[in-house]
XYZ file of C-alpha atoms in Angstrom:
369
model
C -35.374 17.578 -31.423
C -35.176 14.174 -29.772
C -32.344 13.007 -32.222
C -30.718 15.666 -30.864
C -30.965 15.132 -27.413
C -30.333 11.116 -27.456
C -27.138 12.720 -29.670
C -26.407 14.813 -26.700
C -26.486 12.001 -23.924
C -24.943 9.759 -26.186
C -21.834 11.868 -26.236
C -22.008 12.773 -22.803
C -21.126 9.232 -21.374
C -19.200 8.440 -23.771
C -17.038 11.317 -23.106
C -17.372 10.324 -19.111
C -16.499 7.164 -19.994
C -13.043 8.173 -21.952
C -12.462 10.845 -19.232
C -12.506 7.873 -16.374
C -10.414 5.673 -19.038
C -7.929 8.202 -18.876
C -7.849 9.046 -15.267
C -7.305 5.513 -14.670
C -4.787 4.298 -17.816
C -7.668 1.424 -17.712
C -8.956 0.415 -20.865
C -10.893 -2.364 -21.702
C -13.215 -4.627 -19.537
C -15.104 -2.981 -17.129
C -15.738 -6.189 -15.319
C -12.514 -7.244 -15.406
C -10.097 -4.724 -13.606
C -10.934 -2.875 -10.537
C -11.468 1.250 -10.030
C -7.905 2.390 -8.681
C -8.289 3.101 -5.205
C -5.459 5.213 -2.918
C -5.393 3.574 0.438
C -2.283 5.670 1.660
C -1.689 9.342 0.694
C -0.516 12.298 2.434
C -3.746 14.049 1.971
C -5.125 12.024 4.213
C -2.444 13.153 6.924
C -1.414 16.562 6.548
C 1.671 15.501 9.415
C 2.829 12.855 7.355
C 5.463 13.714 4.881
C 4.752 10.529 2.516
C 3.672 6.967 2.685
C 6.551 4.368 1.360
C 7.208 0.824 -0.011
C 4.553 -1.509 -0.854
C 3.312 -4.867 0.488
C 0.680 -6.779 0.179
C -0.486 -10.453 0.801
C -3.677 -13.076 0.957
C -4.420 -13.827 4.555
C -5.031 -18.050 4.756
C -8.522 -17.021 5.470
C -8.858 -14.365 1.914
C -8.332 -11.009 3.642
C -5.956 -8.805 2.312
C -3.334 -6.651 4.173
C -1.417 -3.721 3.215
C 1.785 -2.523 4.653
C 3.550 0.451 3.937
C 6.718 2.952 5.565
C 4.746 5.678 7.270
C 7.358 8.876 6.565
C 6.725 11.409 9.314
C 9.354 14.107 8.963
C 10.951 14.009 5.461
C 10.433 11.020 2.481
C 13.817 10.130 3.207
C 14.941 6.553 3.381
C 15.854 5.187 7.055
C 19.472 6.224 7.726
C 17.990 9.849 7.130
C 14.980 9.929 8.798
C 14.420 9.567 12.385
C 10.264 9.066 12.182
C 9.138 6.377 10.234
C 6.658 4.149 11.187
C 4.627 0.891 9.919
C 1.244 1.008 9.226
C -1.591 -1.291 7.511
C -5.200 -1.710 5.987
C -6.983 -4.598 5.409
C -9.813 -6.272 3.277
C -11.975 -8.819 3.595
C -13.420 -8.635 -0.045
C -10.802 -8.415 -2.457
C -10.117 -5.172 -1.948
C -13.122 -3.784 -2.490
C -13.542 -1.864 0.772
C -10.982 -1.414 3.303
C -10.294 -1.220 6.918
C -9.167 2.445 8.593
C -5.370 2.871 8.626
C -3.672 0.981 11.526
C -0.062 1.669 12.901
C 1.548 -1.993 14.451
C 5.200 -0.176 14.437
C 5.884 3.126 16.234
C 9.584 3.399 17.883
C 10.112 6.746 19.919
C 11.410 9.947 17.615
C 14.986 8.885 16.787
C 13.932 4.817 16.029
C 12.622 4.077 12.380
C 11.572 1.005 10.787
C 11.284 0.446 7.460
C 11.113 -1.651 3.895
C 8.107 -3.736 5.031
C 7.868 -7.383 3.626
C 5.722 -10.128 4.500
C 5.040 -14.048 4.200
C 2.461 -15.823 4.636
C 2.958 -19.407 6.380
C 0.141 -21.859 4.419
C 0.604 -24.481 7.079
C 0.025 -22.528 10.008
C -2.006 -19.614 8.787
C 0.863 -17.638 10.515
C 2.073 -14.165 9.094
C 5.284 -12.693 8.844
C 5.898 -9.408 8.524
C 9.583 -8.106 7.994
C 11.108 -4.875 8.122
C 14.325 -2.586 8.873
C 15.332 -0.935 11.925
C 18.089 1.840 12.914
C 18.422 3.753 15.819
C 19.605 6.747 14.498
C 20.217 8.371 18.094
C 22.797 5.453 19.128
C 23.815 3.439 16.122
C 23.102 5.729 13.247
C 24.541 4.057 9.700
C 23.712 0.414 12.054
C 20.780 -2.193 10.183
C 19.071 -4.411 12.217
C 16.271 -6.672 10.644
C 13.248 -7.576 12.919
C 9.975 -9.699 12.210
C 6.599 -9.171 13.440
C 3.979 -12.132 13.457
C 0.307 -12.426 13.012
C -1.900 -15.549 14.316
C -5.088 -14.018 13.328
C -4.818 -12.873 9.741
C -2.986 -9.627 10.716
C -6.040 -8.571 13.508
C -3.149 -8.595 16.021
C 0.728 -8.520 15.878
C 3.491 -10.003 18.296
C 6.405 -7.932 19.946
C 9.362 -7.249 17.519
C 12.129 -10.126 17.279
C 15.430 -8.787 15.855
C 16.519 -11.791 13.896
C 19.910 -9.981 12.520
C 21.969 -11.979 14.090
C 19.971 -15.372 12.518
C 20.288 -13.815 9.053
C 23.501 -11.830 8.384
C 27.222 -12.523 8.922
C 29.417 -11.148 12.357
C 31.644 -8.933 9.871
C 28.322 -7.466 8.085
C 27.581 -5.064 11.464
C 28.694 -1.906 9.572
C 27.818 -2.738 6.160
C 24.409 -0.929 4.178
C 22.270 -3.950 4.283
C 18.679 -4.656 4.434
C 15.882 -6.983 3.626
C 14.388 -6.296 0.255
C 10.244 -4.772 0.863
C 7.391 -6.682 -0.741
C 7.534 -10.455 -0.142
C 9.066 -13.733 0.257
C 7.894 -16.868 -0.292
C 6.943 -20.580 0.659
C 8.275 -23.433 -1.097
C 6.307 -26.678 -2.104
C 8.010 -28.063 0.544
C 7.042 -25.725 3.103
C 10.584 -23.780 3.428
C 10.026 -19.568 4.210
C 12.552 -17.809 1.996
C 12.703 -13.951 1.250
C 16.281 -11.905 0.165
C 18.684 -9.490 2.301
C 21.221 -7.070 0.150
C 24.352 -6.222 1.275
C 25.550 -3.484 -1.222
C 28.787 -4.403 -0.870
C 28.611 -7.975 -1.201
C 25.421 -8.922 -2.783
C 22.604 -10.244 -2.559
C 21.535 -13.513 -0.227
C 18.443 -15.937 0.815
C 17.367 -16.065 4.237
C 15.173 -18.696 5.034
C 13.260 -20.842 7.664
C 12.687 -24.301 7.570
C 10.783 -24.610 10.816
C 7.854 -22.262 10.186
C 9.556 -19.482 11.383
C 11.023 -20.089 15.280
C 14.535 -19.998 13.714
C 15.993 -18.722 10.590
C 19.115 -19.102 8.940
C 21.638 -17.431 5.908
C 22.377 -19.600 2.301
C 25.745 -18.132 2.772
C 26.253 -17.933 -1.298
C 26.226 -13.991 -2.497
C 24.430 -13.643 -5.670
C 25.409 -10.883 -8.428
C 24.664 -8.467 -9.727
C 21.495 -7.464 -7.243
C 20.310 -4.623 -5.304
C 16.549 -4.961 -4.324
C 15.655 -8.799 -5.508
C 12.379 -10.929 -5.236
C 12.104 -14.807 -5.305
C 9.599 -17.281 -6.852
C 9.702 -21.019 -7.203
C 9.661 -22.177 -10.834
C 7.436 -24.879 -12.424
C 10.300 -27.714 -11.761
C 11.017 -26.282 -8.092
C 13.983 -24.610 -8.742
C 14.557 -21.144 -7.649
C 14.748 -17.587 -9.471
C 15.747 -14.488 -7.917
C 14.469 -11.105 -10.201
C 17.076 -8.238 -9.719
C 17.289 -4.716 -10.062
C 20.275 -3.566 -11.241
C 21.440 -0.181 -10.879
C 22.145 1.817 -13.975
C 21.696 -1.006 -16.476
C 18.253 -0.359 -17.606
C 17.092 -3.700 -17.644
C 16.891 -6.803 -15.158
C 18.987 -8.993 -14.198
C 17.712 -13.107 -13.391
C 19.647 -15.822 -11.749
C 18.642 -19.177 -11.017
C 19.340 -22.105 -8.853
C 18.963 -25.764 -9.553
C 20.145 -26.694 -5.996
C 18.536 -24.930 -3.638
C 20.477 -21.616 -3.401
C 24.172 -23.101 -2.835
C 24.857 -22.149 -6.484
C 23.473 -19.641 -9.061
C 23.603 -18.852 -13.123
C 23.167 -15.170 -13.640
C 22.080 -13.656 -16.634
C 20.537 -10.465 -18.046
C 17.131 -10.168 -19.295
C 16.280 -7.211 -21.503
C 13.165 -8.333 -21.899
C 12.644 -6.452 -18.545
C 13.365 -3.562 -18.909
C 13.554 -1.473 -15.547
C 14.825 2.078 -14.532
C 17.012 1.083 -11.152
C 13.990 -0.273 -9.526
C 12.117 -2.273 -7.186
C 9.416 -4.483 -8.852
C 7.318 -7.659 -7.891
C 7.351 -11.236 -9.215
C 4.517 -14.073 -8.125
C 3.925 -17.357 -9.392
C 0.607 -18.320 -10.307
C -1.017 -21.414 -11.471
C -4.168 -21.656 -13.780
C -6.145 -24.181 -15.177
C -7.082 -24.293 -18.858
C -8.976 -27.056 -20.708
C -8.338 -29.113 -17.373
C -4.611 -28.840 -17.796
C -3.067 -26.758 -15.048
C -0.200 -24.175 -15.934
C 2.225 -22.346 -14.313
C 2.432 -18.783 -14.496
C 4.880 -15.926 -13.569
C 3.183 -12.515 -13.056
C 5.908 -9.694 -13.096
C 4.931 -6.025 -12.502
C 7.523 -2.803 -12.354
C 7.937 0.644 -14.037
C 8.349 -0.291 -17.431
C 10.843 2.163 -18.810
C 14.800 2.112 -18.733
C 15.209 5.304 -17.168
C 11.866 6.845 -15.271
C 10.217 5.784 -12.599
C 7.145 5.330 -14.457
C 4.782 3.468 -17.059
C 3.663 0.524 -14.303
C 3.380 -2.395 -16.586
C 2.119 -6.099 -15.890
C 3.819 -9.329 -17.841
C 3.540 -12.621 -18.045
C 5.543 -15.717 -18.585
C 4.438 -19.011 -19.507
C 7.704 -21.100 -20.194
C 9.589 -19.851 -16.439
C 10.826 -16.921 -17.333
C 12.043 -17.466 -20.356
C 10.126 -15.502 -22.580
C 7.846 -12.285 -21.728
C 4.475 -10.402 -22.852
C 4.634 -7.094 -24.005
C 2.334 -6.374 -21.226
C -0.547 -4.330 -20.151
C 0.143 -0.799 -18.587
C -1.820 -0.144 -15.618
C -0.708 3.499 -15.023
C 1.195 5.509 -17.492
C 2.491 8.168 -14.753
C 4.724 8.374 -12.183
C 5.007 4.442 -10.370
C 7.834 3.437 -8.790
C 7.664 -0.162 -6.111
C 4.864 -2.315 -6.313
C 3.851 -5.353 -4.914
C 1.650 -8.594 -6.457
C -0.749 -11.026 -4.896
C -3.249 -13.582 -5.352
C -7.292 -12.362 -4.280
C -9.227 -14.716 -2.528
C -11.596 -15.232 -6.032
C -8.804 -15.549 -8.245
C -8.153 -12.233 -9.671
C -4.671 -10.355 -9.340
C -4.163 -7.462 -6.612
C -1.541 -4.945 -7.542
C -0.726 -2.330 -4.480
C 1.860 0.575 -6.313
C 3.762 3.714 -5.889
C 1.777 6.388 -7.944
C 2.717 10.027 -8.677
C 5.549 10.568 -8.025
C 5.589 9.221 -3.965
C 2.309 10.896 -3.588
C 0.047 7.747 -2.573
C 0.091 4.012 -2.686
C -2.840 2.313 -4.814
C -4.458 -0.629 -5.266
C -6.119 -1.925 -8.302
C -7.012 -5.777 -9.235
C -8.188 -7.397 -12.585
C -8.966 -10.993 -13.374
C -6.207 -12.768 -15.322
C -8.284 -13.517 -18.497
C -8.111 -9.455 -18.772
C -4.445 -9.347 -18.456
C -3.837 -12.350 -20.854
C -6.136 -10.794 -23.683
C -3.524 -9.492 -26.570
């Protein structure tokens, strides 16, 4: 009788344990990755029609803050919807609980804003949060680009500042542009940089080199690239990661001269379905020897939005991991970061537009073959 019923537990939590390894895709070390946790989903607001687009960075001070597109009328994208607004969570221990949602963009019915992207200023502790505007009343089919800023790790935001005319070209009024969502970045030498596509044209930098009271255009087009993210390599030279529509893989270019000029190649290592993704640089110390790192995370499959997969690179970009999959389902955008005590945050699309989720695991974890 009592070898039966230590049997009997014994199989229970082991079968609750394989039931919340397969709830979560997480398999592994406990200690190592984070519960899944949906900060945005539309059960939470039975008037919202979906919550959009991903980004996430470290305040200066460690607290986290989310941004996503808050969809009010339909899930559609911002020339076709005239209700979308921007709203936020924070954290102030790695994600582990979070603040109550918080909308810091709301333009009348008719004005949407959209594609939310931030940077984070390391001199100045100053945050800068990007995003896409239309007024689909007056201007419909007409992108302007507007930042928001944040003095006090993203407590409280400034007015809007439409910067379109700083970061596009006169003869790009009418043309489908828009900053890419997720992130820029900040150089070792203290220069803000993030990417604006212009379908028709390409995609460009847009930087600042004066902590963000002016910004400017690198006037060069780089293609192929819809939706592209920058990082800073080991030897300071630049690499944008592109999706590529209808190629089933990604598409890498680099610059050895600050953005004037580019090499472009293909890289089916990545394989992607027509997709945003995210790409960080990290740097690690092993055996006392520090090491640069590129993190890449996206939908790992060549033609679903789905499988959301984390890689690494040790030699730039080069060469890739297989991977670990985080969530074998539906995943779509994401968007990386750095936690205050060292471990990686991932903040994803998950089922199918249905929520936005964060999860976090310590890099030993995602390094383990």
């Amino acid at each position: 009788m009592a070898f039966t019923v230590k049997l009997n537990i014994l199989l229970f939590f082991s079968f609750v344990q394989l039931a919340i390894d397969g709830q979560n895709n997480l398999i592994n070390h406990v200690s190592d990755i984070s519960p899944q946790i949906s900060l945005f989903s539309k059960n939470y607001s039975p008037n919202v029609s979906c919550y959009r687009i991903p980004s996430m960075i470290t305040a200066v001070n460690g607290d986290l803050i989310v941004a996503v597109d808050e969809r009010v009328t339909s899930c559609g994208d911002l020339k076709w919807n005239d209700d979308i607004n921007i709203v936020i969570r924070r954290s102030r221990d790695n994600g582990n609980t979070w603040s109550g949602i918080e909308k810091i963009i709301d333009f009348p019915l008719g004005q949407s804003a959209s594609d939310p992207s931030m940077i984070v200023d390391k001199t100045t502790g100053q945050i800068f949060l990007f995003y896409n505007f239309m007024d689909l009343n007056i201007k419909r089919n007409v992108y302007f680009h507007h930042v928001i800023t944040s003095k006090d790790n993203g407590l409280t935001w400034s007015r809007p500042k439409d910067i379109t005319a700083q970061i596009t070209l006169p003869n790009w009024s009418n043309d489908f542009k828009f900053i890419t969502s997720g992130r820029g970045i900040q150089t070792t030498k203290g220069t803000l940089l993030h990417s604006i596509v212009n379908i028709e044209k390409g995609t460009y930098l847009f930087g600042s080199d004066d902590h963000g009271q002016s910004w400017y255009l690198l006037n060069t087009a780089i293609n192929p690239g819809d939706e592209s993210k920058i990082v800073q390599l080991s030897d300071g030279n630049l690499m944008v990661n592109s999706r590529v529509n209808n190629l089933g893989h990604r598409y890498v270019h680099k610059s050895v001269d600050n953005g004037k000029t580019w090499s472009s190649n293909s890289d089916s290592s990545l394989i992607d379905p027509s997709c945003n993704a995210s790409i960080i640089n990290h740097t690690i110390t092993s055996h006392g020897i520090r090491e640069n790192v590129l993190i890449f995370a996206n939908a790992n499959s060549k033609t679903t939005r789905e499988n959301m997969t984390i890689k690494l690179s040790f030699d730039d970009g080069v060469t890739w991991t297989e991977g670990k999959t985080i969530y074998e389902g539906k995943s779509a955008y994401s968007s990386l970061c750095i936690l205050k005590n060292g471990n990686i945050g991932l903040f994803f699309e998950k089922n199918d537009y249905q929520e936005c989720t964060f999860v976090s695991f310590s890099f030993d974890w995602l390094s383990q073959k």
